[in-house]
PDB file of C-alpha atoms in Angstrom:
ATOM      1  CA  UNK A1072       1.123  17.557   8.389  1.00 39.00           C
ATOM      2  CA  UNK A1073       1.156  13.740   8.088  1.00 42.00           C
ATOM      3  CA  UNK A1074       3.771  11.748   6.254  1.00 46.00           C
ATOM      4  CA  UNK A1075       1.243  10.944   3.524  1.00 43.00           C
ATOM      5  CA  UNK A1076       0.511  14.645   3.009  1.00 44.00           C
ATOM      6  CA  UNK A1077       4.214  15.522   2.850  1.00 43.00           C
ATOM      7  CA  UNK A1078       4.610  13.691  -0.437  1.00 44.00           C
ATOM      8  CA  UNK A1079       4.388  16.032  -3.401  1.00 48.00           C
ATOM      9  CA  UNK A1080       2.263  15.533  -6.466  1.00 49.00           C
ATOM     10  CA  UNK A1081       5.337  14.423  -8.383  1.00 56.00           C
ATOM     11  CA  UNK A1082       6.026  11.677  -5.878  1.00 82.00           C
ATOM     12  CA  UNK A1083       2.448  10.452  -6.108  1.00 87.00           C
ATOM     13  CA  UNK A1084       2.662  10.426  -9.913  1.00 88.00           C
ATOM     14  CA  UNK A1085       5.857   8.390  -9.699  1.00 92.00           C
ATOM     15  CA  UNK A1086       4.131   5.919  -7.411  1.00 94.00           C
ATOM     16  CA  UNK A1087       1.173   5.658  -9.791  1.00 94.00           C
ATOM     17  CA  UNK A1088       3.613   4.775 -12.573  1.00 95.00           C
ATOM     18  CA  UNK A1089       5.371   2.287 -10.329  1.00 96.00           C
ATOM     19  CA  UNK A1090       2.007   0.689  -9.550  1.00 96.00           C
ATOM     20  CA  UNK A1091       1.219   0.216 -13.231  1.00 96.00           C
ATOM     21  CA  UNK A1092       4.679  -1.222 -13.906  1.00 96.00           C
ATOM     22  CA  UNK A1093       4.493  -3.557 -10.909  1.00 96.00           C
ATOM     23  CA  UNK A1094       1.183  -4.904 -12.175  1.00 96.00           C
ATOM     24  CA  UNK A1095       2.997  -5.765 -15.397  1.00 95.00           C
ATOM     25  CA  UNK A1096       5.638  -7.703 -13.480  1.00 94.00           C
ATOM     26  CA  UNK A1097       8.419  -5.141 -12.942  1.00 95.00           C
ATOM     27  CA  UNK A1098      10.229  -6.211  -9.765  1.00 95.00           C
ATOM     28  CA  UNK A1099      11.960  -2.889  -9.058  1.00 96.00           C
ATOM     29  CA  UNK A1100       8.620  -1.071  -9.248  1.00 96.00           C
ATOM     30  CA  UNK A1101       7.163  -3.593  -6.801  1.00 96.00           C
ATOM     31  CA  UNK A1102      10.023  -2.795  -4.404  1.00 95.00           C
ATOM     32  CA  UNK A1103       9.191   0.920  -4.736  1.00 95.00           C
ATOM     33  CA  UNK A1104       5.600   0.198  -3.709  1.00 96.00           C
ATOM     34  CA  UNK A1105       6.769  -1.964  -0.833  1.00 96.00           C
ATOM     35  CA  UNK A1106       9.030   0.790   0.517  1.00 95.00           C
ATOM     36  CA  UNK A1107       6.142   3.263   0.413  1.00 93.00           C
ATOM     37  CA  UNK A1108       3.455   1.060   1.950  1.00 94.00           C
ATOM     38  CA  UNK A1109       5.187  -1.353   4.324  1.00 93.00           C
ATOM     39  CA  UNK A1110       6.087   1.206   7.042  1.00 92.00           C
ATOM     40  CA  UNK A1111       2.420   2.237   7.171  1.00 91.00           C
ATOM     41  CA  UNK A1112       1.206  -1.367   7.280  1.00 93.00           C
ATOM     42  CA  UNK A1113       3.666  -2.457   9.962  1.00 91.00           C
ATOM     43  CA  UNK A1114       2.465   0.345  12.270  1.00 89.00           C
ATOM     44  CA  UNK A1115      -1.168  -0.485  11.522  1.00 91.00           C
ATOM     45  CA  UNK A1116      -0.652  -4.203  12.141  1.00 91.00           C
ATOM     46  CA  UNK A1117       1.495  -3.522  15.202  1.00 88.00           C
ATOM     47  CA  UNK A1118      -1.354  -1.700  16.907  1.00 86.00           C
ATOM     48  CA  UNK A1119      -3.623  -4.678  16.207  1.00 87.00           C
ATOM     49  CA  UNK A1120      -1.381  -7.687  16.929  1.00 88.00           C
ATOM     50  CA  UNK A1121       1.683  -6.239  18.675  1.00 85.00           C
ATOM     51  CA  UNK A1122       4.947  -8.125  18.189  1.00 86.00           C
ATOM     52  CA  UNK A1123       3.387 -10.377  15.551  1.00 90.00           C
ATOM     53  CA  UNK A1124       3.045  -7.496  13.077  1.00 90.00           C
ATOM     54  CA  UNK A1125       5.881  -8.761  10.858  1.00 93.00           C
ATOM     55  CA  UNK A1126       4.185 -12.155  10.497  1.00 93.00           C
ATOM     56  CA  UNK A1127       0.862 -10.523   9.676  1.00 95.00           C
ATOM     57  CA  UNK A1128       2.282  -8.150   7.065  1.00 95.00           C
ATOM     58  CA  UNK A1129       4.257 -11.003   5.495  1.00 95.00           C
ATOM     59  CA  UNK A1130       1.020 -12.918   5.036  1.00 95.00           C
ATOM     60  CA  UNK A1131      -0.618  -9.776   3.675  1.00 96.00           C
ATOM     61  CA  UNK A1132       2.133  -9.222   1.095  1.00 96.00           C
ATOM     62  CA  UNK A1133       1.756 -12.760  -0.181  1.00 95.00           C
ATOM     63  CA  UNK A1134      -1.867 -11.964  -1.037  1.00 95.00           C
ATOM     64  CA  UNK A1135      -0.975  -8.495  -2.329  1.00 96.00           C
ATOM     65  CA  UNK A1136       1.620  -9.939  -4.719  1.00 95.00           C
ATOM     66  CA  UNK A1137      -0.777 -12.662  -5.843  1.00 95.00           C
ATOM     67  CA  UNK A1138      -3.727 -10.370  -6.520  1.00 96.00           C
ATOM     68  CA  UNK A1139      -1.876  -7.256  -7.711  1.00 96.00           C
ATOM     69  CA  UNK A1140      -2.499  -7.818 -11.457  1.00 95.00           C
ATOM     70  CA  UNK A1141      -6.257  -7.737 -10.820  1.00 95.00           C
ATOM     71  CA  UNK A1142      -6.174  -4.544  -8.713  1.00 96.00           C
ATOM     72  CA  UNK A1143      -7.878  -1.476 -10.194  1.00 94.00           C
ATOM     73  CA  UNK A1144      -7.119   1.990  -8.863  1.00 94.00           C
ATOM     74  CA  UNK A1145      -4.394   4.565  -8.189  1.00 94.00           C
ATOM     75  CA  UNK A1146      -1.758   4.683  -5.449  1.00 93.00           C
ATOM     76  CA  UNK A1147      -4.275   5.988  -2.888  1.00 92.00           C
ATOM     77  CA  UNK A1148      -6.561   3.106  -3.734  1.00 94.00           C
ATOM     78  CA  UNK A1149      -3.619   0.714  -3.487  1.00 96.00           C
ATOM     79  CA  UNK A1150      -2.866   1.892   0.037  1.00 95.00           C
ATOM     80  CA  UNK A1151      -6.475   1.334   1.040  1.00 95.00           C
ATOM     81  CA  UNK A1152      -6.508  -2.078  -0.626  1.00 96.00           C
ATOM     82  CA  UNK A1153      -3.335  -3.195   1.169  1.00 96.00           C
ATOM     83  CA  UNK A1154      -4.659  -1.869   4.489  1.00 95.00           C
ATOM     84  CA  UNK A1155      -7.837  -3.910   4.030  1.00 95.00           C
ATOM     85  CA  UNK A1156      -5.843  -7.069   3.338  1.00 96.00           C
ATOM     86  CA  UNK A1157      -3.587  -6.414   6.329  1.00 95.00           C
ATOM     87  CA  UNK A1158      -6.579  -5.883   8.615  1.00 94.00           C
ATOM     88  CA  UNK A1159      -8.152  -9.148   7.444  1.00 94.00           C
ATOM     89  CA  UNK A1160      -4.901 -11.040   8.082  1.00 94.00           C
ATOM     90  CA  UNK A1161      -4.535  -9.378  11.511  1.00 93.00           C
ATOM     91  CA  UNK A1162      -8.056 -10.374  12.537  1.00 91.00           C
ATOM     92  CA  UNK A1163      -7.391 -13.934  11.310  1.00 91.00           C
ATOM     93  CA  UNK A1164      -4.213 -13.970  13.376  1.00 91.00           C
ATOM     94  CA  UNK A1165      -6.024 -12.787  16.493  1.00 87.00           C
ATOM     95  CA  UNK A1166      -8.606 -15.525  16.075  1.00 87.00           C
ATOM     96  CA  UNK A1167      -5.893 -18.177  15.759  1.00 83.00           C
ATOM     97  CA  UNK A1168      -3.611 -17.286  18.628  1.00 73.00           C
ATOM     98  CA  UNK A1169      -4.377 -17.867  22.263  1.00 54.00           C
ATOM     99  CA  UNK A1170      -5.044 -14.847  24.429  1.00 54.00           C
ATOM    100  CA  UNK A1171      -1.879 -13.579  26.098  1.00 53.00           C
ATOM    101  CA  UNK A1172      -1.558 -10.924  28.838  1.00 50.00           C
ATOM    102  CA  UNK A1173      -0.807  -7.521  27.348  1.00 49.00           C
ATOM    103  CA  UNK A1174       2.405  -5.868  28.554  1.00 48.00           C
ATOM    104  CA  UNK A1175       2.121  -2.442  30.105  1.00 43.00           C
ATOM    105  CA  UNK A1176       3.265   0.294  27.744  1.00 37.00           C
ATOM    106  CA  UNK A1177       6.601   1.801  28.913  1.00 40.00           C
ATOM    107  CA  UNK A1178       6.577   5.559  29.124  1.00 34.00           C
ATOM    108  CA  UNK A1179      10.278   6.483  29.067  1.00 35.00           C
ATOM    109  CA  UNK A1180      10.285   7.713  25.483  1.00 32.00           C
ATOM    110  CA  UNK A1181       7.118   9.739  26.029  1.00 29.00           C
ATOM    111  CA  UNK A1182       9.030  11.980  28.426  1.00 29.00           C
ATOM    112  CA  UNK A1183      10.867  13.615  25.527  1.00 33.00           C
ATOM    113  CA  UNK A1184       7.725  14.711  23.701  1.00 30.00           C
ATOM    114  CA  UNK A1185       6.748  18.328  23.115  1.00 32.00           C
ATOM    115  CA  UNK A1186       5.241  20.624  25.742  1.00 34.00           C
ATOM    116  CA  UNK A1187       1.673  19.773  26.876  1.00 37.00           C
ATOM    117  CA  UNK A1188       0.219  22.896  25.269  1.00 35.00           C
ATOM    118  CA  UNK A1189       1.271  21.799  21.772  1.00 39.00           C
ATOM    119  CA  UNK A1190      -1.476  19.247  21.180  1.00 43.00           C
ATOM    120  CA  UNK A1191      -0.796  18.720  17.474  1.00 41.00           C
ATOM    121  CA  UNK A1192       2.906  18.116  17.990  1.00 41.00           C
ATOM    122  CA  UNK A1193       2.204  15.784  20.887  1.00 45.00           C
ATOM    123  CA  UNK A1194      -0.140  13.635  18.844  1.00 50.00           C
ATOM    124  CA  UNK A1195       1.929  13.522  15.668  1.00 45.00           C
ATOM    125  CA  UNK A1196       5.281  12.990  17.400  1.00 49.00           C
ATOM    126  CA  UNK A1197       3.685  10.353  19.609  1.00 47.00           C
ATOM    127  CA  UNK A1198       2.310   8.426  16.666  1.00 48.00           C
ATOM    128  CA  UNK A1199       5.854   8.190  15.301  1.00 50.00           C
ATOM    129  CA  UNK A1200       7.035   6.226  18.376  1.00 54.00           C
ATOM    130  CA  UNK A1201       6.503   2.606  19.315  1.00 66.00           C
ATOM    131  CA  UNK A1202       5.288   3.601  22.775  1.00 69.00           C
ATOM    132  CA  UNK A1203       2.586   5.840  21.374  1.00 68.00           C
ATOM    133  CA  UNK A1204       1.477   3.098  19.009  1.00 76.00           C
ATOM    134  CA  UNK A1205       0.889   1.028  22.117  1.00 78.00           C
ATOM    135  CA  UNK A1206      -1.168   3.903  23.478  1.00 81.00           C
ATOM    136  CA  UNK A1207      -3.196   3.952  20.271  1.00 84.00           C
ATOM    137  CA  UNK A1208      -3.757   0.223  20.669  1.00 84.00           C
ATOM    138  CA  UNK A1209      -5.208   1.023  24.096  1.00 87.00           C
ATOM    139  CA  UNK A1210      -7.895   3.244  22.596  1.00 90.00           C
ATOM    140  CA  UNK A1211     -11.351   1.818  21.934  1.00 91.00           C
ATOM    141  CA  UNK A1212     -11.039  -0.414  18.875  1.00 90.00           C
ATOM    142  CA  UNK A1213     -13.024   1.835  16.531  1.00 92.00           C
ATOM    143  CA  UNK A1214     -10.995   4.907  17.497  1.00 92.00           C
ATOM    144  CA  UNK A1215      -7.643   3.119  17.260  1.00 91.00           C
ATOM    145  CA  UNK A1216      -8.298   1.805  13.767  1.00 92.00           C
ATOM    146  CA  UNK A1217      -9.670   5.136  12.573  1.00 92.00           C
ATOM    147  CA  UNK A1218      -6.596   7.014  13.850  1.00 89.00           C
ATOM    148  CA  UNK A1219      -4.210   4.488  12.316  1.00 90.00           C
ATOM    149  CA  UNK A1220      -5.898   4.475   8.923  1.00 92.00           C
ATOM    150  CA  UNK A1221      -6.384   8.247   8.715  1.00 89.00           C
ATOM    151  CA  UNK A1222      -3.127   9.521  10.215  1.00 84.00           C
ATOM    152  CA  UNK A1223      -0.613   6.670   9.959  1.00 82.00           C
ATOM    153  CA  UNK A1224      -1.661   4.901   6.748  1.00 88.00           C
ATOM    154  CA  UNK A1225      -2.832   8.212   5.241  1.00 87.00           C
ATOM    155  CA  UNK A1226      -6.258   7.226   3.911  1.00 91.00           C
ATOM    156  CA  UNK A1227      -9.146   9.626   3.425  1.00 91.00           C
ATOM    157  CA  UNK A1228     -12.363   8.962   5.343  1.00 91.00           C
ATOM    158  CA  UNK A1229     -14.062   7.251   2.409  1.00 92.00           C
ATOM    159  CA  UNK A1230     -11.223   4.762   1.888  1.00 92.00           C
ATOM    160  CA  UNK A1231     -10.812   4.182   5.620  1.00 93.00           C
ATOM    161  CA  UNK A1232     -14.554   3.624   5.897  1.00 93.00           C
ATOM    162  CA  UNK A1233     -14.391   0.989   3.183  1.00 92.00           C
ATOM    163  CA  UNK A1234     -11.591  -0.804   5.037  1.00 93.00           C
ATOM    164  CA  UNK A1235     -13.616  -0.791   8.261  1.00 93.00           C
ATOM    165  CA  UNK A1236     -17.055  -1.290   6.730  1.00 93.00           C
ATOM    166  CA  UNK A1237     -18.283   2.049   8.091  1.00 93.00           C
ATOM    167  CA  UNK A1238     -19.576   5.338   6.719  1.00 94.00           C
ATOM    168  CA  UNK A1239     -17.012   8.137   6.214  1.00 93.00           C
ATOM    169  CA  UNK A1240     -18.715  10.316   8.838  1.00 94.00           C
ATOM    170  CA  UNK A1241     -18.370   7.587  11.450  1.00 94.00           C
ATOM    171  CA  UNK A1242     -14.677   7.241  10.644  1.00 93.00           C
ATOM    172  CA  UNK A1243     -14.118  11.007  10.972  1.00 93.00           C
ATOM    173  CA  UNK A1244     -15.867  11.047  14.345  1.00 94.00           C
ATOM    174  CA  UNK A1245     -13.921   8.043  15.664  1.00 93.00           C
ATOM    175  CA  UNK A1246     -10.596   9.513  14.475  1.00 91.00           C
ATOM    176  CA  UNK A1247     -11.395  12.886  16.066  1.00 91.00           C
ATOM    177  CA  UNK A1248     -12.285  11.314  19.400  1.00 92.00           C
ATOM    178  CA  UNK A1249      -9.251   9.025  19.290  1.00 90.00           C
ATOM    179  CA  UNK A1250      -6.832  11.854  18.537  1.00 89.00           C
ATOM    180  CA  UNK A1251      -8.317  13.952  21.314  1.00 89.00           C
ATOM    181  CA  UNK A1252      -7.992  11.115  23.801  1.00 89.00           C
ATOM    182  CA  UNK A1253      -4.449  10.361  22.620  1.00 83.00           C
ATOM    183  CA  UNK A1254      -3.463  14.012  23.002  1.00 82.00           C
ATOM    184  CA  UNK A1255      -4.882  14.104  26.513  1.00 83.00           C
ATOM    185  CA  UNK A1256      -2.973  10.969  27.503  1.00 79.00           C
ATOM    186  CA  UNK A1257       0.300  12.237  26.047  1.00 74.00           C
ATOM    187  CA  UNK A1258      -0.162  15.639  27.669  1.00 74.00           C
ATOM    188  CA  UNK A1259      -0.940  13.983  30.981  1.00 70.00           C
ATOM    189  CA  UNK A1260       2.215  11.846  30.773  1.00 65.00           C
ATOM    190  CA  UNK A1261       4.387  14.885  30.065  1.00 59.00           C
ATOM    191  CA  UNK A1262       2.740  16.877  32.867  1.00 61.00           C
ATOM    192  CA  UNK A1263       3.206  14.050  35.359  1.00 59.00           C
ATOM    193  CA  UNK A1264       6.942  14.002  34.680  1.00 55.00           C
ATOM    194  CA  UNK A1265       7.386  17.779  34.821  1.00 56.00           C
ATOM    195  CA  UNK A1266       5.167  18.136  37.865  1.00 57.00           C
ATOM    196  CA  UNK A1267       3.030  20.755  36.140  1.00 52.00           C
ATOM    197  CA  UNK A1268      -0.646  20.864  35.333  1.00 46.00           C
ATOM    198  CA  UNK A1269      -1.247  21.025  31.564  1.00 49.00           C
ATOM    199  CA  UNK A1270      -2.954  24.127  30.279  1.00 46.00           C
ATOM    200  CA  UNK A1271      -6.510  23.683  28.993  1.00 43.00           C
ATOM    201  CA  UNK A1272      -6.438  22.475  25.409  1.00 47.00           C
ATOM    202  CA  UNK A1273      -7.950  24.629  22.704  1.00 41.00           C
ATOM    203  CA  UNK A1274      -9.101  21.615  20.752  1.00 43.00           C
ATOM    204  CA  UNK A1275      -6.262  21.795  18.206  1.00 41.00           C
ATOM    205  CA  UNK A1276      -5.928  18.393  16.601  1.00 43.00           C
ATOM    206  CA  UNK A1277      -3.686  17.087  13.818  1.00 48.00           C
ATOM    207  CA  UNK A1278      -5.447  17.291  10.507  1.00 50.00           C
ATOM    208  CA  UNK A1279      -6.140  13.903   9.037  1.00 57.00           C
ATOM    209  CA  UNK A1280      -5.777  13.634   5.334  1.00 57.00           C
ATOM    210  CA  UNK A1281      -8.264  15.685   3.343  1.00 55.00           C
ATOM    211  CA  UNK A1282     -11.013  13.597   1.794  1.00 59.00           C
ATOM    212  CA  UNK A1283     -11.474  13.464  -1.913  1.00 54.00           C
ATOM    213  CA  UNK A1284     -13.600  11.589  -4.358  1.00 44.00           C
ATOM    214  CA  UNK A1285     -12.319   8.534  -6.131  1.00 45.00           C
ATOM    215  CA  UNK A1286     -11.916   4.794  -5.683  1.00 46.00           C
ATOM    216  CA  UNK A1287     -12.110   3.375  -2.201  1.00 42.00           C
ATOM    217  CA  UNK A1288      -9.181   1.061  -2.701  1.00 46.00           C
ATOM    218  CA  UNK A1289     -10.812  -1.993  -1.161  1.00 48.00           C
ATOM    219  CA  UNK A1290     -12.283  -3.479  -4.325  1.00 47.00           C
ATOM    220  CA  UNK A1291     -11.670  -7.173  -4.868  1.00 47.00           C
ATOM    221  CA  UNK A1292     -10.344  -7.953  -1.371  1.00 52.00           C
ATOM    222  CA  UNK A1293     -11.236 -11.375  -0.176  1.00 50.00           C
TER     223      UNK A1293
END
């Protein structure tokens, strides 16, 4: 179960109320929203721009704070909206900076992950580590962004598709392929350390957030 799915209905209702209050200028409510969304955005941006994620999310929050009164939607829509802004700022950042050699992803922390046979635990635990986020960044771009938006940010396929400019079905397919590839890489790393050959996987993958109807959360993003 993802972090986004662990939140109860009451917590989501509280965040909806905080969103409304923040739009009316309540600073404490804005801090509540920041604490909910920023960890998701920093992981998303980190997979796109690496060590410059803090700079990118800072730029994103300037726009979020500026345009918040005009936002229309609930907390799910807000997460999608902020992810869209962050992605735009990340792509702007990549266009501005000169190309630098990418550092190889260290694997020390991956050695403590679950047994190779537990594909779901491998993928979900891996996503929670900085090293695995580097692995996600090494996936094909469409798969990496789909995994990040669906599993890390917690968007449904419709909202993630709006962020990426793709159809929901394409996002589901990219996320599925990315999670499978990530699981295989994590299982292979664990097997290499233990000296064992991983058992054939049964295709068990972490469930991305269930899709539902509603606003896409990317309205009004410039």
